[in-house]
Amino acid sequence: MEKRVAIIGAGTSGLLACKYILEKGFNPIVFEAKEGVGGLWNHTIESTKLQNSKETYQFTDFPWPASVQDMYPTHTQVLAYLKSYAQHFGIIPYIKFNSKVIYIDYVGEPFEEMESWDLWGVTSKPFGSKGKWHIVVQDTKYCTIEVIIIYVGIWFTKLSLWFFNLCIGRFSGVQNIPKFPPDQGPQMFDGKVIHSMDYSEMGSASAAELIRRKRVVIVGSLKSAVDIAAECANANGVPYPCTMIQRTAHWLIPSFSFWGVNLGFLFFNRFSELLVHKPGEPFLLKLLATILSPLRWGISKFAESYLRWKLPLKKYGTIPKHSSLLDISSCQIGLLPENFYDKVEEGSIVLKKSQSFSFCKEGLIINGETQPLKADLVILATGYKGDQKLMKMFKSQIFQKYIVGSASSIVPLYRQIIHPRIPQLAIVGYAEGFSNLSTSEIRCQWLAHLLDGNFELPSIRDMEKDVILWENNMKQYAGRYFQRLCIGNVNIWYNDQLCKDMGTKHKRKKGIFAEYFQPYGPTDYAGLTRLDQQRGMKIN
């Protein structure tokens, strides 16, 4: 009996899903809208580098080539690395390029019947339903549309079994555009207004021509904003300064070493997670986190003191009003471009802070300033609506509501992978971590075990209770940014749950000192798909 799995997206998550599903003997097909693999790395601005060190952003069984010497590889090096991975493991033949999935539609049991299910997909197994999926795919090269019917139950003519894995990410697709009153929006401006996604998709030559000798204004304060600002400053210098409008300053770092101490030893080891509350933790760990929480506060102040000393934050009014812990807990800590504040000092980058602004004929009117800020080009580095992108993949309004329930809740995914009420479908790469490649890899290993029948999921009710635990934890630490679904605070604890599900050991290091004080990295989780797990276990 042939088992086929459909994967949407050939970014890092899609490649990993395909690789591990192949290892389990399934027959995957990957739908990719672009002409090549790499996902977000296929449309990244010229100057962007990897935010993680290459040691923390690598596949468990495919190290970086020796030719890549930089600690933070360029986006072209990252893309080449991903392509090499896909070629090395024979993934390319399974990818259908230039194939954009417009939507998927589940056709099977009535929704009233699905609402009464106690177990996911009736049986709690990935191939237990009698339903089927309809997929509408657009050929982006020839602009044709194809309707494909994929059965998630038995396809009687070929006895095929199907499962869906959405690996579409969240940092592309639906742009987050600020709303303006009718007479204050971009239509009032004589210049050009684009989103950072539009800029990154132009290609280096077109982007360079767009910004050349232009008065560029960038709205935003996170990674895309500072990268584009640095690129504009390199291109135009002081004669045509680039202005950044920041509504909320964030903690951005020049490197991952503070006062000579690697950031991983401060925030990303097992000991650091003893200082925070974790979803579903037992009483003793809860008590310990409460007692040790002042130590975590002290560590954050240690880091902030370094940044205040190292960077001219006070001089330019860019000291965040919130603790660095909030940015860490919401995965908003970012790496500054090289010599960023040198460019601010020389005047090729101008920093302004304003909670509101509006457009006028000459440019922008900034709150508190009497004269307009003249501009030729405005780039909105204002992020994405990842939940809307995910929601629009489903034709069913009921499934759309399942994905985006309310403004006060997260996308409800058990283990950040499975929606308890959408059968035969997984979502990988939506929730954030500090190394999304590594996080996606362990999720894809977990999913491969699930598809192979090595464990079963709990009841729908138990999964939904677990989702609430994680949501409350994110609200506690990430505050108003909880919907980013950042697991960075408790990444090791999260990986522990996946390892236990798979029946493999969750403490992966040798020796108690290394286990608690060394940062965890990708190589610690190598070999999770090997036959060292207990078979047929039930998650408790």
Short mmCIF file of C-alpha atoms in Angstrom, two decimals, residues 58-343:
data_model
loop_
_atom_site.label_atom_id
_atom_site.label_comp_id
_atom_site.label_asym_id
_atom_site.label_seq_id
_atom_site.Cartn_x
_atom_site.Cartn_y
_atom_site.Cartn_z
CA GLN A 58 22.66 23.95 10.35
CA PHE A 59 21.15 20.57 9.59
CA THR A 60 21.94 17.82 12.08
CA ASP A 61 23.45 15.56 9.42
CA PHE A 62 24.73 18.07 6.85
CA PRO A 63 27.38 20.51 8.13
CA TRP A 64 28.31 23.75 6.43
CA PRO A 65 31.01 23.37 3.77
CA ALA A 66 34.55 24.29 4.82
CA SER A 67 34.56 27.06 2.21
CA VAL A 68 32.09 29.09 4.33
CA GLN A 69 34.40 30.77 6.84
CA ASP A 70 32.17 33.59 8.12
CA MET A 71 30.39 33.09 11.43
CA TYR A 72 27.28 34.73 9.94
CA PRO A 73 26.98 33.57 6.30
CA THR A 74 25.46 35.80 3.65
CA HIS A 75 22.03 35.09 2.21
CA THR A 76 23.62 33.73 -0.98
CA GLN A 77 25.70 31.29 1.08
CA VAL A 78 22.60 30.20 3.01
CA LEU A 79 20.69 29.65 -0.22
CA ALA A 80 23.57 27.63 -1.69
CA TYR A 81 23.66 25.56 1.53
CA LEU A 82 19.93 24.77 1.27
CA LYS A 83 20.27 23.82 -2.40
CA SER A 84 23.18 21.51 -1.59
CA TYR A 85 21.10 19.85 1.13
CA ALA A 86 18.22 19.24 -1.28
CA GLN A 87 20.56 17.79 -3.90
CA HIS A 88 22.53 15.67 -1.43
CA PHE A 89 19.44 13.93 -0.07
CA GLY A 90 17.70 13.54 -3.42
CA ILE A 91 14.80 15.88 -2.66
CA ILE A 92 14.71 17.83 -5.95
CA PRO A 93 12.86 15.14 -8.00
CA TYR A 94 9.95 15.28 -5.55
CA ILE A 95 9.40 19.04 -5.94
CA LYS A 96 6.87 20.48 -8.35
CA PHE A 97 8.24 23.98 -8.99
CA ASN A 98 6.24 27.01 -10.19
CA SER A 99 3.22 25.48 -8.47
CA LYS A 100 1.42 27.91 -6.20
CA VAL A 101 -1.30 26.35 -4.08
CA ILE A 102 -4.26 28.76 -4.14
CA TYR A 103 -6.23 26.87 -1.52
CA ILE A 104 -7.00 23.43 -0.17
CA ASP A 105 -10.49 22.18 0.64
CA TYR A 106 -11.37 19.18 2.79
CA VAL A 107 -14.32 17.16 1.50
CA GLY A 108 -15.47 14.31 3.68
CA GLU A 109 -17.42 13.89 6.86
CA PRO A 110 -19.97 16.64 7.68
CA PHE A 111 -18.57 19.28 10.02
CA GLU A 112 -21.26 18.40 12.54
CA GLU A 113 -19.85 14.87 12.69
CA MET A 114 -16.27 16.17 12.90
CA GLU A 115 -17.27 18.35 15.86
CA SER A 116 -18.32 15.22 17.75
CA TRP A 117 -15.00 13.43 17.29
CA ASP A 118 -13.11 12.53 20.46
CA LEU A 119 -9.91 11.75 18.58
CA TRP A 120 -8.12 13.64 15.83
CA GLY A 121 -9.27 12.31 12.46
CA VAL A 122 -11.61 9.82 14.20
CA THR A 123 -8.82 7.36 15.05
CA SER A 124 -6.02 9.68 16.23
CA LYS A 125 -3.94 8.32 13.37
CA PRO A 126 -2.77 10.34 10.37
CA PHE A 127 -4.55 8.19 7.80
CA GLY A 128 -7.76 7.36 9.63
CA SER A 129 -10.31 9.56 7.87
CA LYS A 130 -12.39 8.72 4.81
CA GLY A 131 -12.26 12.30 3.54
CA LYS A 132 -10.31 13.86 0.70
CA TRP A 133 -8.66 17.15 -0.12
CA HIS A 134 -9.25 19.23 -3.23
CA ILE A 135 -6.27 21.41 -4.12
CA VAL A 136 -6.27 24.28 -6.57
CA VAL A 137 -2.75 24.85 -7.93
CA GLN A 138 -1.66 27.67 -10.21
CA ASP A 139 1.26 27.19 -12.58
CA THR A 140 3.12 30.47 -11.96
CA LYS A 141 5.17 30.05 -15.13
CA TYR A 142 2.33 29.52 -17.60
CA CYS A 143 -0.53 30.98 -15.50
CA THR A 144 -2.67 27.87 -15.73
CA ILE A 145 -4.81 26.47 -12.91
CA GLU A 146 -5.16 22.80 -12.06
CA VAL A 147 -7.57 21.17 -9.65
CA ILE A 148 -6.08 18.12 -7.98
CA ILE A 149 -8.12 15.72 -5.87
CA ILE A 150 -6.04 14.12 -3.18
CA TYR A 151 -7.59 11.45 -0.99
CA VAL A 152 -6.65 11.25 2.63
CA GLY A 153 -8.47 7.95 3.00
CA ILE A 154 -7.86 4.99 0.70
CA TRP A 155 -7.80 5.87 -2.99
CA PHE A 156 -9.51 2.75 -4.21
CA THR A 157 -7.93 2.63 -7.67
CA LYS A 158 -4.33 2.77 -6.40
CA LEU A 159 -4.73 2.18 -2.67
CA SER A 160 -2.83 5.42 -1.98
CA LEU A 161 -2.87 7.23 1.35
CA TRP A 162 -2.39 11.00 1.60
CA PHE A 163 -1.45 13.52 4.26
CA PHE A 164 -0.85 17.28 4.08
CA ASN A 165 1.98 19.30 5.55
CA LEU A 166 1.84 23.09 5.26
CA CYS A 167 5.38 24.52 5.33
CA ILE A 168 4.56 28.02 4.11
CA GLY A 169 6.24 30.04 6.88
CA ARG A 170 4.92 33.35 8.15
CA PHE A 171 7.37 36.03 6.95
CA SER A 172 5.99 36.54 3.47
CA GLY A 173 2.69 36.54 1.64
CA VAL A 174 0.24 38.85 3.42
CA GLN A 175 1.83 42.22 4.17
CA ASN A 176 1.02 44.14 7.33
CA ILE A 177 0.20 47.64 6.04
CA PRO A 178 -0.59 50.41 8.55
CA LYS A 179 -4.07 51.93 8.22
CA PHE A 180 -4.51 55.66 7.59
CA PRO A 181 -7.46 58.05 7.41
CA PRO A 182 -8.67 58.57 3.80
CA ASP A 183 -6.86 61.88 3.36
CA GLN A 184 -3.58 60.83 5.03
CA GLY A 185 -2.63 57.61 3.27
CA PRO A 186 -0.05 56.75 0.59
CA GLN A 187 -2.33 58.05 -2.17
CA MET A 188 -1.52 61.59 -0.99
CA PHE A 189 2.19 61.07 -1.67
CA ASP A 190 3.78 61.96 -5.02
CA GLY A 191 6.57 59.44 -4.50
CA LYS A 192 6.58 55.65 -4.36
CA VAL A 193 5.44 53.50 -1.41
CA ILE A 194 6.33 49.80 -1.21
CA HIS A 195 6.54 47.08 1.43
CA SER A 196 9.87 45.53 2.44
CA MET A 197 8.71 42.27 0.82
CA ASP A 198 8.35 44.05 -2.53
CA TYR A 199 11.87 45.42 -2.12
CA SER A 200 13.40 42.06 -1.25
CA GLU A 201 11.73 40.34 -4.22
CA MET A 202 13.15 42.79 -6.78
CA GLY A 203 16.56 41.25 -6.99
CA SER A 204 19.79 43.06 -6.12
CA ALA A 205 20.20 44.99 -9.38
CA SER A 206 16.64 46.33 -9.48
CA ALA A 207 16.67 47.17 -5.78
CA ALA A 208 19.96 49.04 -6.11
CA GLU A 209 18.56 51.08 -9.00
CA LEU A 210 15.38 51.84 -7.07
CA ILE A 211 17.17 53.40 -4.09
CA ARG A 212 20.04 55.06 -5.99
CA ARG A 213 20.23 58.80 -5.19
CA LYS A 214 16.81 58.69 -3.55
CA ARG A 215 15.61 60.18 -0.28
CA VAL A 216 14.45 56.94 1.31
CA VAL A 217 12.28 56.70 4.42
CA ILE A 218 11.90 53.33 6.14
CA VAL A 219 9.10 52.68 8.61
CA GLY A 220 10.02 49.93 11.07
CA SER A 221 12.48 49.00 13.80
CA LEU A 222 13.28 45.30 13.43
CA LYS A 223 15.62 43.26 11.24
CA SER A 224 14.23 44.12 7.80
CA ALA A 225 14.19 47.84 8.61
CA VAL A 226 17.81 48.07 9.81
CA ASP A 227 19.08 45.87 6.96
CA ILE A 228 17.41 48.02 4.29
CA ALA A 229 18.58 51.22 6.02
CA ALA A 230 22.17 49.97 6.00
CA GLU A 231 21.85 49.03 2.35
CA CYS A 232 20.55 52.50 1.45
CA ALA A 233 23.34 54.13 3.46
CA ASN A 234 25.97 52.06 1.66
CA ALA A 235 24.48 53.02 -1.71
CA ASN A 236 23.85 56.74 -1.19
CA GLY A 237 25.97 57.92 1.73
CA VAL A 238 25.51 61.29 3.44
CA PRO A 239 24.27 63.24 0.35
CA TYR A 240 21.06 61.16 0.31
CA PRO A 241 20.55 60.01 3.91
CA CYS A 242 18.11 57.24 4.73
CA THR A 243 15.61 58.04 7.49
CA MET A 244 14.25 55.32 9.79
CA ILE A 245 10.99 56.01 11.61
CA GLN A 246 10.70 53.81 14.68
CA ARG A 247 7.46 53.55 16.56
CA THR A 248 8.85 51.10 19.12
CA ALA A 249 12.57 50.69 19.75
CA HIS A 250 13.74 47.11 20.24
CA TRP A 251 16.88 45.55 21.65
CA LEU A 252 19.15 44.86 18.66
CA ILE A 253 22.60 43.45 19.25
CA PRO A 254 25.96 43.87 17.43
CA SER A 255 26.98 40.26 18.12
CA PHE A 256 26.00 37.22 20.18
CA SER A 257 28.69 37.88 22.77
CA PHE A 258 28.15 40.19 25.79
CA TRP A 259 31.22 41.22 27.79
CA GLY A 260 32.92 38.14 26.33
CA VAL A 261 30.09 35.79 27.33
CA ASN A 262 28.21 33.97 24.57
CA LEU A 263 24.50 34.76 24.61
CA GLY A 264 23.73 31.04 24.55
CA PHE A 265 25.22 30.60 28.03
CA LEU A 266 22.94 33.34 29.36
CA PHE A 267 19.61 32.48 27.79
CA PHE A 268 19.70 29.28 25.70
CA ASN A 269 20.79 26.43 27.94
CA ARG A 270 18.83 24.14 30.24
CA PHE A 271 19.80 26.11 33.37
CA SER A 272 18.38 29.34 31.91
CA GLU A 273 15.06 27.56 31.43
CA LEU A 274 14.96 26.71 35.13
CA LEU A 275 14.50 30.46 35.66
CA VAL A 276 11.23 30.64 33.72
CA HIS A 277 7.87 28.95 34.05
CA LYS A 278 7.18 26.28 31.47
CA PRO A 279 3.87 24.97 30.11
CA GLY A 280 2.77 21.90 32.04
CA GLU A 281 5.69 21.96 34.47
CA PRO A 282 5.41 20.00 37.75
CA PHE A 283 5.12 21.80 41.07
CA LEU A 284 8.83 21.62 42.00
CA LEU A 285 9.93 23.20 38.72
CA LYS A 286 7.25 25.87 39.13
CA LEU A 287 8.53 26.66 42.62
CA LEU A 288 12.13 26.74 41.41
CA ALA A 289 11.28 29.14 38.56
CA THR A 290 9.54 31.47 41.01
CA ILE A 291 12.52 31.46 43.37
CA LEU A 292 15.10 31.97 40.61
CA SER A 293 13.21 34.56 38.56
CA PRO A 294 15.21 37.49 40.07
CA LEU A 295 18.38 35.89 38.70
CA ARG A 296 16.92 36.00 35.20
CA TRP A 297 16.10 39.67 35.68
CA GLY A 298 19.71 40.27 36.76
CA ILE A 299 21.05 38.48 33.67
CA SER A 300 18.88 40.67 31.44
CA LYS A 301 20.20 43.81 33.12
CA PHE A 302 23.73 42.52 32.61
CA ALA A 303 22.99 42.22 28.87
CA GLU A 304 21.31 45.62 28.70
CA SER A 305 24.25 47.29 30.44
CA TYR A 306 26.56 45.92 27.78
CA LEU A 307 24.37 47.24 24.97
CA ARG A 308 24.13 50.68 26.60
CA TRP A 309 27.92 50.74 26.87
CA LYS A 310 28.62 49.32 23.43
CA LEU A 311 26.05 51.29 21.41
CA PRO A 312 25.08 55.01 21.50
CA LEU A 313 21.47 54.19 22.37
CA LYS A 314 20.96 57.13 24.72
CA LYS A 315 22.45 59.63 22.28
CA TYR A 316 19.97 58.69 19.55
CA GLY A 317 16.97 57.99 21.78
CA THR A 318 16.84 54.30 20.90
CA ILE A 319 16.84 52.78 24.39
CA PRO A 320 13.77 50.53 24.45
CA LYS A 321 11.21 51.25 27.14
CA HIS A 322 10.77 47.55 27.81
CA SER A 323 13.10 44.92 29.19
CA SER A 324 15.28 42.87 26.87
CA LEU A 325 13.42 39.86 28.28
CA LEU A 326 10.32 40.90 26.33
CA ASP A 327 12.20 40.92 23.02
CA ILE A 328 13.84 37.58 23.85
CA SER A 329 10.50 36.07 24.86
CA SER A 330 8.86 37.24 21.61
CA CYS A 331 11.78 36.32 19.30
CA GLN A 332 12.38 39.97 18.38
CA ILE A 333 16.04 40.15 19.35
CA GLY A 334 17.88 40.88 16.12
CA LEU A 335 21.45 41.27 14.85
CA LEU A 336 22.45 44.77 13.76
CA PRO A 337 24.13 45.19 10.37
CA GLU A 338 27.87 45.74 10.57
CA ASN A 339 28.82 49.32 11.56
CA PHE A 340 25.18 50.38 11.75
CA TYR A 341 25.70 53.11 14.33
CA ASP A 342 28.82 54.33 12.49
CA LYS A 343 26.48 55.14 9.62
#
